[in-house]
Amino acid sequence: MTKRRVVIGALVAAALVLSLGRWASEQYTDSLWYAALGASDVWHARFMNGMALRIGSFLFASVFAFVNLYAVRQSVVSLVLPRRIANIEIGEEVPSRYLLFVTAALAVALGAALALPGDVWPTALLARIGRPFTETDPEFGADLGFFVYWLPFETELYYWAMLLLLVVIGVVILLYALTPSLRWTRGSLYVSSYVRRHFTM
C-alpha cells in the first residue's frame, strides 16, 4: 500500500468520523430539546420514521443506480490510461476491480444525494398509522382516509422516483457519451445495440 493511499484513506476516515459525530450531536441536542418540552414521543416518531425513509430510499436508489452503472461498466471492455515514466509514455490498463469500485462508489454517492429528505416523515407516519374514515368517496370508491393519509405519501414517493429515474438516466447517458457506444458521427447520432437494449429495459 502506497503512502498516498494511506493518506487518502486517513482523510476519508476522518471526514466520516467528523460527519457522524456532528450528526450524532445534532440528534442528541434535538432529543434533549423535545424532552424539555415534554414531547419525547414526537422526537422518537420523527427520528424513527425519518431514519427509515432515509435508509430505505438510500438503499433503493443505490441499488437502482448500481444496476444501471454496472451495465455501463460492462460495455467498457478495457480502460487504458497513459502513464509517463521518464520520457516514455506507456499505456496502462486500469484493473477491472478498480472500475467496479468506482461504479459502486458512484452508485453510493448518487444514493446518498437522492435519498428522501427527513422532512417527509409526517406524511410517512400518517400513511402508517392512518385509520379509515368508513366514508367512501362517490367518484373513486375509495375510503376518505386514503386521500388524507396515504395519497400525500404516495405522491411524495412518485415525485422522488421520477427524480431518481431522470438523474440516473442523465448520468448513464453522460457515461455512455464517454465511450464509443454513444457518439455523434458524420452528422448523425450513433447508438450501439447494447445501449439501445439498456435504454429499452
Coordinates of N, CA and C in Angstrom, one line a residue:
M1 N 0.8 -1.2 0.0 CA 0.0 0.0 0.0 C 0.9 1.2 0.0
T2 N 0.6 2.1 -1.0 CA 1.5 3.3 -1.1 C 1.1 4.4 0.0
K3 N 2.0 5.3 0.1 CA 1.8 6.4 1.1 C 0.6 7.2 0.7
R4 N 0.4 7.5 -0.5 CA -0.7 8.3 -1.0 C -2.0 7.6 -0.6
R5 N -2.1 6.3 -0.8 CA -3.4 5.6 -0.4 C -3.6 5.7 1.1
V6 N -2.6 5.6 1.9 CA -2.7 5.7 3.3 C -3.3 7.1 3.7
V7 N -2.7 8.1 3.1 CA -3.2 9.5 3.4 C -4.6 9.7 2.9
I8 N -5.0 9.2 1.8 CA -6.3 9.4 1.3 C -7.3 8.6 2.2
G9 N -6.9 7.4 2.6 CA -7.8 6.6 3.5 C -8.0 7.3 4.8
A10 N -6.9 7.9 5.3 CA -7.0 8.5 6.6 C -7.9 9.8 6.5
L11 N -7.8 10.5 5.4 CA -8.6 11.7 5.2 C -10.1 11.3 5.1
V12 N -10.4 10.2 4.4 CA -11.7 9.8 4.2 C -12.3 9.3 5.6
A13 N -11.5 8.6 6.3 CA -12.0 8.1 7.6 C -12.2 9.3 8.6
A14 N -11.3 10.3 8.6 CA -11.5 11.4 9.4 C -12.8 12.2 9.0
A15 N -13.0 12.3 7.7 CA -14.2 13.0 7.3 C -15.5 12.3 7.7
L16 N -15.5 10.9 7.6 CA -16.6 10.1 8.0 C -16.9 10.3 9.5
V17 N -15.8 10.2 10.3 CA -15.9 10.3 11.8 C -16.5 11.7 12.2
L18 N -16.0 12.7 11.5 CA -16.4 14.1 11.8 C -17.9 14.3 11.4
S19 N -18.3 13.7 10.3 CA -19.7 13.9 9.8 C -20.6 13.1 10.7
L20 N -20.2 11.9 11.1 CA -21.1 11.1 12.0 C -21.2 11.7 13.4
G21 N -20.0 12.3 13.9 CA -20.1 13.0 15.2 C -21.0 14.2 15.2
R22 N -20.9 15.0 14.1 CA -21.8 16.1 14.0 C -23.3 15.7 14.0
W23 N -23.6 14.7 13.2 CA -24.9 14.2 13.1 C -25.4 13.7 14.4
A24 N -24.6 12.9 15.1 CA -25.0 12.4 16.4 C -25.2 13.5 17.4
S25 N -24.4 14.5 17.4 CA -24.6 15.6 18.4 C -25.8 16.4 18.1
E26 N -26.2 16.5 16.8 CA -27.4 17.2 16.4 C -28.6 16.4 16.9
Q27 N -28.6 15.1 16.7 CA -29.7 14.2 17.2 C -29.8 14.3 18.7
Y28 N -28.7 14.3 19.4 CA -28.8 14.3 20.9 C -29.3 15.6 21.4
T29 N -28.9 16.7 20.7 CA -29.4 18.0 21.1 C -30.9 18.1 20.9
D30 N -31.4 17.6 19.7 CA -32.8 17.7 19.4 C -33.6 16.8 20.4
S31 N -33.1 15.7 20.8 CA -33.8 14.8 21.7 C -33.9 15.5 23.1
L32 N -32.9 16.2 23.5 CA -33.0 17.0 24.8 C -34.0 18.1 24.7
W33 N -34.0 18.8 23.5 CA -34.9 19.9 23.4 C -36.4 19.4 23.4
Y34 N -36.7 18.3 22.7 CA -38.0 17.7 22.7 C -38.4 17.2 24.1
A35 N -37.4 16.6 24.8 CA -37.7 16.1 26.1 C -38.0 17.3 27.1
A36 N -37.3 18.4 26.9 CA -37.6 19.6 27.8 C -39.0 20.1 27.5
L37 N -39.6 19.9 26.3 CA -40.9 20.4 26.0 C -42.0 19.3 26.4
G38 N -41.5 18.2 26.9 CA -42.4 17.1 27.2 C -42.9 16.4 25.9
A39 N -42.2 16.4 24.9 CA -42.6 15.8 23.6 C -41.6 14.8 23.1
S40 N -41.1 13.9 24.0 CA -40.2 12.9 23.6 C -40.8 11.9 22.6
D41 N -42.1 11.7 22.7 CA -42.7 10.8 21.7 C -42.7 11.3 20.3
V42 N -42.8 12.7 20.2 CA -42.7 13.3 18.9 C -41.3 13.1 18.3
W43 N -40.3 13.4 19.1 CA -38.9 13.2 18.6 C -38.7 11.8 18.2
H44 N -39.2 10.8 19.0 CA -39.0 9.4 18.7 C -39.6 9.1 17.4
A45 N -40.8 9.5 17.2 CA -41.5 9.3 15.9 C -40.8 9.9 14.7
R46 N -40.3 11.2 15.0 CA -39.6 11.9 13.9 C -38.3 11.2 13.6
F47 N -37.6 10.7 14.6 CA -36.3 10.1 14.4 C -36.5 8.7 13.6
M48 N -37.4 7.9 14.1 CA -37.5 6.6 13.6 C -38.1 6.6 12.2
N49 N -39.1 7.4 11.9 CA -39.7 7.5 10.6 C -38.7 8.2 9.6
G50 N -38.0 9.2 10.1 CA -37.0 9.9 9.2 C -35.9 8.9 8.8
M51 N -35.4 8.2 9.8 CA -34.3 7.2 9.5 C -34.7 6.1 8.6
A52 N -35.9 5.6 8.8 CA -36.4 4.6 7.9 C -36.6 5.1 6.5
L53 N -37.0 6.3 6.3 CA -37.2 6.8 5.0 C -35.8 7.0 4.4
R54 N -34.9 7.6 5.1 CA -33.5 7.9 4.6 C -32.8 6.6 4.2
I55 N -32.8 5.6 5.1 CA -32.1 4.4 4.8 C -32.8 3.6 3.7
G56 N -34.1 3.5 3.7 CA -34.8 2.8 2.7 C -34.6 3.4 1.3
S57 N -34.7 4.7 1.2 CA -34.6 5.4 -0.1 C -33.1 5.4 -0.5
F58 N -32.2 5.5 0.4 CA -30.8 5.4 0.1 C -30.4 4.0 -0.5
L59 N -30.9 3.0 0.1 CA -30.6 1.6 -0.3 C -31.2 1.4 -1.7
F60 N -32.5 1.8 -1.9 CA -33.1 1.6 -3.2 C -32.5 2.4 -4.3
A61 N -32.2 3.7 -4.0 CA -31.5 4.5 -5.0 C -30.1 4.0 -5.3
S62 N -29.4 3.5 -4.3 CA -28.0 3.0 -4.6 C -28.1 1.7 -5.4
V63 N -29.0 0.8 -5.1 CA -29.1 -0.4 -5.9 C -29.5 -0.1 -7.3
F64 N -30.5 0.8 -7.5 CA -31.0 1.1 -8.8 C -29.9 1.8 -9.6
A65 N -29.2 2.7 -9.0 CA -28.1 3.3 -9.7 C -26.9 2.3 -10.0
F66 N -26.6 1.4 -9.1 CA -25.6 0.5 -9.3 C -25.9 -0.5 -10.5
V67 N -27.2 -0.9 -10.6 CA -27.5 -1.8 -11.7 C -27.3 -1.2 -13.0
N68 N -27.7 0.1 -13.1 CA -27.6 0.8 -14.4 C -26.1 1.2 -14.7
L69 N -25.4 1.6 -13.6 CA -24.0 1.9 -13.9 C -23.1 0.7 -14.2
Y70 N -23.5 -0.5 -13.6 CA -22.8 -1.7 -13.8 C -23.1 -2.1 -15.3
A71 N -24.2 -1.8 -15.8 CA -24.5 -2.1 -17.2 C -23.6 -1.3 -18.1
V72 N -23.4 0.0 -17.7 CA -22.4 0.8 -18.5 C -21.0 0.3 -18.3
R73 N -20.7 -0.2 -17.1 CA -19.3 -0.7 -16.9 C -19.1 -2.0 -17.8
Q74 N -20.1 -2.8 -18.0 CA -20.0 -4.0 -18.8 C -19.7 -3.7 -20.3
S75 N -20.1 -2.5 -20.7 CA -19.9 -2.1 -22.1 C -18.5 -1.7 -22.3
V76 N -17.7 -1.4 -21.2 CA -16.3 -1.0 -21.4 C -15.4 -2.2 -21.3
V77 N -14.9 -2.6 -22.4 CA -14.0 -3.8 -22.4 C -12.8 -3.6 -21.5
S78 N -12.1 -2.4 -21.8 CA -10.9 -2.1 -21.0 C -10.7 -0.6 -21.0
L79 N -10.1 -0.1 -20.0 CA -9.8 1.3 -19.9 C -8.2 1.5 -19.8
V80 N -7.7 2.1 -20.8 CA -6.2 2.3 -20.8 C -5.9 3.8 -20.6
L81 N -5.1 4.1 -19.5 CA -4.7 5.4 -19.2 C -3.2 5.6 -19.5
P82 N -2.8 6.8 -20.1 CA -1.4 7.0 -20.3 C -0.6 7.2 -19.0
R83 N 0.5 6.6 -19.0 CA 1.4 6.8 -17.8 C 2.8 7.1 -18.3
R84 N 3.4 8.2 -17.8 CA 4.7 8.6 -18.2 C 5.8 8.2 -17.2
I85 N 6.8 7.5 -17.7 CA 8.0 7.1 -17.0 C 9.2 7.7 -17.7
A86 N 9.8 8.7 -17.0 CA 10.9 9.5 -17.6 C 10.3 10.1 -18.9
N87 N 10.9 9.8 -20.0 CA 10.4 10.4 -21.3 C 9.6 9.4 -22.1
I88 N 9.2 8.3 -21.5 CA 8.5 7.3 -22.2 C 7.0 7.3 -21.7
E89 N 6.1 7.3 -22.6 CA 4.7 7.3 -22.3 C 4.2 5.9 -22.6
I90 N 3.6 5.2 -21.6 CA 3.2 3.8 -21.7 C 1.7 3.8 -21.3
G91 N 0.9 3.1 -22.1 CA -0.5 2.9 -21.8 C -0.7 1.8 -20.7
E92 N -1.3 2.1 -19.6 CA -1.5 1.2 -18.5 C -3.0 0.9 -18.4
E93 N -3.4 -0.4 -18.5 CA -4.8 -0.8 -18.3 C -5.2 -0.7 -16.9
V94 N -6.4 -0.1 -16.7 CA -6.9 0.0 -15.3 C -7.5 -1.3 -14.9
P95 N -7.2 -1.9 -13.8 CA -7.7 -3.2 -13.4 C -9.3 -3.2 -13.3
S96 N -9.9 -4.3 -13.6 CA -11.3 -4.3 -13.6 C -11.9 -4.1 -12.2
R97 N -11.2 -4.5 -11.1 CA -11.7 -4.3 -9.8 C -11.7 -2.8 -9.4
Y98 N -10.8 -2.0 -10.0 CA -10.9 -0.6 -9.8 C -12.1 0.0 -10.4
L99 N -12.4 -0.4 -11.6 CA -13.6 0.0 -12.3 C -14.9 -0.3 -11.6
L100 N -14.9 -1.6 -11.0 CA -16.1 -2.0 -10.2 C -16.2 -1.1 -8.9
F101 N -15.0 -0.8 -8.3 CA -15.0 0.0 -7.1 C -15.6 1.4 -7.4
V102 N -15.1 2.0 -8.6 CA -15.6 3.3 -9.0 C -17.1 3.3 -9.2
T103 N -17.6 2.2 -9.9 CA -19.0 2.0 -10.1 C -19.8 2.0 -8.8
A104 N -19.3 1.2 -7.9 CA -20.1 1.1 -6.6 C -20.0 2.4 -5.8
A105 N -18.8 3.1 -5.9 CA -18.7 4.4 -5.2 C -19.7 5.4 -5.8
L106 N -19.7 5.5 -7.1 CA -20.6 6.4 -7.7 C -22.1 6.1 -7.4
A107 N -22.4 4.8 -7.4 CA -23.8 4.5 -7.0 C -24.2 4.9 -5.6
V108 N -23.2 4.7 -4.7 CA -23.5 5.1 -3.3 C -23.6 6.6 -3.2
A109 N -22.8 7.3 -3.9 CA -22.8 8.8 -3.9 C -24.2 9.3 -4.5
L110 N -24.7 8.6 -5.5 CA -26.0 9.0 -6.1 C -27.1 8.7 -5.1
G111 N -26.9 7.5 -4.4 CA -27.9 7.1 -3.4 C -28.0 8.1 -2.3
A112 N -26.8 8.5 -1.8 CA -26.8 9.5 -0.7 C -27.4 10.8 -1.1
A113 N -27.1 11.2 -2.4 CA -27.6 12.5 -2.8 C -29.1 12.5 -3.1
L114 N -29.6 11.4 -3.5 CA -31.0 11.3 -3.9 C -31.9 10.7 -2.8
A115 N -31.4 10.5 -1.6 CA -32.2 9.9 -0.5 C -33.3 10.9 -0.2
L116 N -34.4 10.4 0.3 CA -35.5 11.2 0.7 C -35.2 12.1 1.8
P117 N -35.6 13.4 1.8 CA -35.3 14.3 2.9 C -36.0 13.9 4.2
G118 N -35.5 14.3 5.3 CA -36.1 14.0 6.6 C -37.4 14.6 6.8
D119 N -37.7 15.7 6.1 CA -39.0 16.4 6.4 C -40.2 15.7 5.9
V120 N -40.0 14.6 5.2 CA -41.2 13.8 4.7 C -41.8 12.9 5.8
W121 N -41.1 12.9 6.9 CA -41.5 11.9 8.0 C -43.0 12.0 8.4
P122 N -43.6 13.3 8.5 CA -45.0 13.3 8.9 C -45.9 12.6 7.9
T123 N -45.7 12.7 6.6 CA -46.6 12.0 5.7 C -46.4 10.5 5.8
A124 N -45.1 10.1 6.0 CA -44.9 8.6 6.2 C -45.6 8.1 7.4
L125 N -45.5 8.9 8.5 CA -46.2 8.5 9.7 C -47.7 8.4 9.6
L126 N -48.3 9.4 8.9 CA -49.7 9.3 8.7 C -50.1 8.2 7.8
A127 N -49.3 7.9 6.8 CA -49.6 6.7 5.9 C -49.6 5.4 6.7
R128 N -48.7 5.4 7.7 CA -48.5 4.1 8.5 C -49.6 4.0 9.6
I129 N -50.0 5.0 10.2 CA -50.9 4.9 11.4 C -52.3 5.4 11.1
G130 N -52.6 5.8 9.8 CA -53.9 6.4 9.4 C -55.0 5.3 9.6
R131 N -56.1 5.7 10.0 CA -57.3 4.8 10.1 C -58.4 5.2 9.1
P132 N -59.1 4.2 8.7 CA -60.2 4.5 7.7 C -61.3 5.4 8.3
F133 N -61.9 6.2 7.4 CA -62.9 7.1 7.9 C -64.3 6.4 7.8
T134 N -64.3 5.2 7.2 CA -65.6 4.5 7.0 C -66.6 5.3 6.2
E135 N -66.1 6.2 5.4 CA -66.9 7.0 4.4 C -66.2 6.9 3.1
T136 N -67.0 6.5 2.1 CA -66.5 6.3 0.8 C -66.7 7.4 -0.2
D137 N -65.6 7.7 -1.0 CA -65.8 8.8 -2.0 C -66.6 8.3 -3.1
P138 N -67.7 9.0 -3.5 CA -68.6 8.5 -4.5 C -68.0 8.5 -5.9
E139 N -66.9 9.3 -6.2 CA -66.3 9.3 -7.5 C -65.4 8.1 -7.7
F140 N -64.5 7.9 -6.8 CA -63.4 6.8 -6.9 C -63.7 5.6 -6.1
G141 N -64.6 5.6 -5.2 CA -65.0 4.4 -4.4 C -63.9 4.1 -3.4
A142 N -63.1 5.0 -3.0 CA -62.0 4.8 -2.0 C -62.5 5.5 -0.7
D143 N -62.0 4.9 0.4 CA -62.3 5.5 1.7 C -61.6 6.9 1.8
L144 N -62.3 7.8 2.5 CA -61.7 9.2 2.6 C -60.4 9.2 3.3
G145 N -60.1 8.2 4.1 CA -58.8 8.1 4.8 C -57.7 7.9 3.8
F146 N -58.0 7.3 2.7 CA -56.9 7.1 1.6 C -56.4 8.5 1.1
F147 N -57.3 9.4 0.9 CA -56.9 10.8 0.4 C -56.2 11.6 1.5
V148 N -56.5 11.3 2.8 CA -55.9 12.1 3.8 C -54.6 11.5 4.3
Y149 N -54.5 10.2 4.3 CA -53.3 9.6 4.9 C -52.3 9.0 3.9
W150 N -52.9 8.2 2.9 CA -51.9 7.5 2.0 C -51.6 8.3 0.8
L151 N -52.5 9.0 0.2 CA -52.2 9.7 -1.1 C -51.1 10.7 -1.0
P152 N -51.0 11.6 0.0 CA -49.8 12.5 0.1 C -48.5 11.8 0.1
F153 N -48.4 10.7 0.8 CA -47.2 9.9 0.9 C -46.9 9.3 -0.5
E154 N -47.9 8.7 -1.1 CA -47.7 8.1 -2.4 C -47.3 9.2 -3.4
T155 N -47.8 10.4 -3.3 CA -47.3 11.5 -4.2 C -45.9 11.8 -4.0
E156 N -45.4 11.9 -2.7 CA -44.0 12.1 -2.4 C -43.1 11.0 -3.1
L157 N -43.6 9.8 -2.9 CA -42.8 8.7 -3.5 C -42.7 8.8 -5.0
Y158 N -43.8 9.2 -5.6 CA -43.9 9.3 -7.1 C -42.9 10.3 -7.6
Y159 N -42.9 11.5 -7.0 CA -42.0 12.6 -7.4 C -40.6 12.2 -7.2
W160 N -40.3 11.5 -6.0 CA -39.0 11.1 -5.7 C -38.5 10.0 -6.8
A161 N -39.4 9.1 -7.1 CA -39.0 8.1 -8.1 C -38.7 8.7 -9.4
M162 N -39.5 9.7 -9.8 CA -39.3 10.3 -11.1 C -37.9 11.1 -11.1
L163 N -37.6 11.7 -10.0 CA -36.3 12.4 -9.9 C -35.2 11.4 -10.0
L164 N -35.3 10.3 -9.3 CA -34.3 9.3 -9.3 C -34.1 8.8 -10.7
L165 N -35.2 8.5 -11.4 CA -35.1 7.9 -12.7 C -34.4 8.9 -13.7
L166 N -34.8 10.2 -13.6 CA -34.2 11.2 -14.5 C -32.8 11.4 -14.3
V167 N -32.4 11.5 -13.0 CA -31.0 11.7 -12.7 C -30.1 10.5 -13.1
V168 N -30.6 9.3 -12.9 CA -29.8 8.1 -13.3 C -29.7 8.1 -14.8
I169 N -30.8 8.4 -15.5 CA -30.8 8.4 -17.0 C -29.7 9.4 -17.5
G170 N -29.7 10.6 -16.9 CA -28.7 11.6 -17.3 C -27.3 11.2 -17.0
V171 N -27.0 10.5 -15.9 CA -25.7 10.0 -15.6 C -25.3 8.9 -16.6
V172 N -26.2 8.0 -16.9 CA -25.9 6.9 -17.8 C -25.7 7.4 -19.2
I173 N -26.4 8.4 -19.7 CA -26.2 9.0 -21.0 C -24.8 9.7 -21.0
L174 N -24.5 10.4 -20.0 CA -23.2 11.1 -19.9 C -22.0 10.1 -19.9
L175 N -22.2 9.0 -19.2 CA -21.1 8.0 -19.2 C -21.0 7.2 -20.5
Y176 N -22.2 6.9 -21.2 CA -22.1 6.3 -22.5 C -21.5 7.2 -23.5
A177 N -21.7 8.5 -23.3 CA -21.1 9.5 -24.3 C -19.6 9.5 -24.2
L178 N -19.1 9.1 -23.1 CA -17.6 9.0 -23.0 C -17.0 7.7 -23.6
T179 N -17.9 6.9 -24.1 CA -17.5 5.6 -24.7 C -17.8 5.6 -26.2
P180 N -17.3 4.7 -27.0 CA -17.7 4.7 -28.4 C -19.1 4.2 -28.7
S181 N -19.8 3.7 -27.6 CA -21.1 3.2 -27.8 C -22.2 4.3 -28.1
L182 N -21.9 5.5 -27.7 CA -22.8 6.6 -28.0 C -22.0 7.8 -28.4
R183 N -22.1 8.2 -29.7 CA -21.3 9.3 -30.2 C -22.0 10.0 -31.4
W184 N -21.6 11.2 -31.6 CA -22.0 11.9 -32.8 C -21.0 11.7 -33.9
T185 N -21.4 11.1 -35.0 CA -20.5 10.9 -36.1 C -21.2 11.1 -37.5
R186 N -20.5 11.8 -38.3 CA -21.0 12.1 -39.7 C -22.4 12.8 -39.7
G187 N -22.6 13.7 -38.8 CA -23.9 14.4 -38.8 C -25.0 13.6 -38.2
S188 N -24.8 12.4 -37.6 CA -25.9 11.7 -37.0 C -25.4 11.0 -35.7
L189 N -26.4 10.7 -34.9 CA -26.1 10.1 -33.6 C -26.0 8.6 -33.8
Y190 N -24.9 8.0 -33.3 CA -24.7 6.6 -33.4 C -25.0 6.0 -32.0
V191 N -25.9 5.1 -31.9 CA -26.2 4.4 -30.7 C -26.0 2.9 -30.9
S192 N -25.2 2.3 -30.1 CA -24.9 0.8 -30.3 C -26.1 0.0 -29.9
S193 N -26.2 -1.2 -30.3 CA -27.3 -2.1 -29.9 C -27.3 -2.3 -28.4
Y194 N -26.2 -2.4 -27.8 CA -26.1 -2.6 -26.3 C -26.8 -1.4 -25.6
V195 N -26.5 -0.2 -26.0 CA -27.1 1.0 -25.4 C -28.6 1.0 -25.6
R196 N -29.0 0.6 -26.8 CA -30.4 0.6 -27.1 C -31.2 -0.4 -26.2
R197 N -30.5 -1.6 -26.0 CA -31.2 -2.6 -25.1 C -31.2 -2.1 -23.7
H198 N -30.2 -1.4 -23.2 CA -30.2 -0.8 -21.9 C -31.3 0.2 -21.7
F199 N -31.4 1.1 -22.6 CA -32.4 2.2 -22.5 C -33.8 1.6 -22.6
T200 N -34.0 0.5 -23.4 CA -35.3 -0.1 -23.6 C -35.7 -0.8 -22.2
M201 N -34.7 -1.4 -21.6 CA -35.0 -2.1 -20.3 C -35.3 -1.0 -19.3

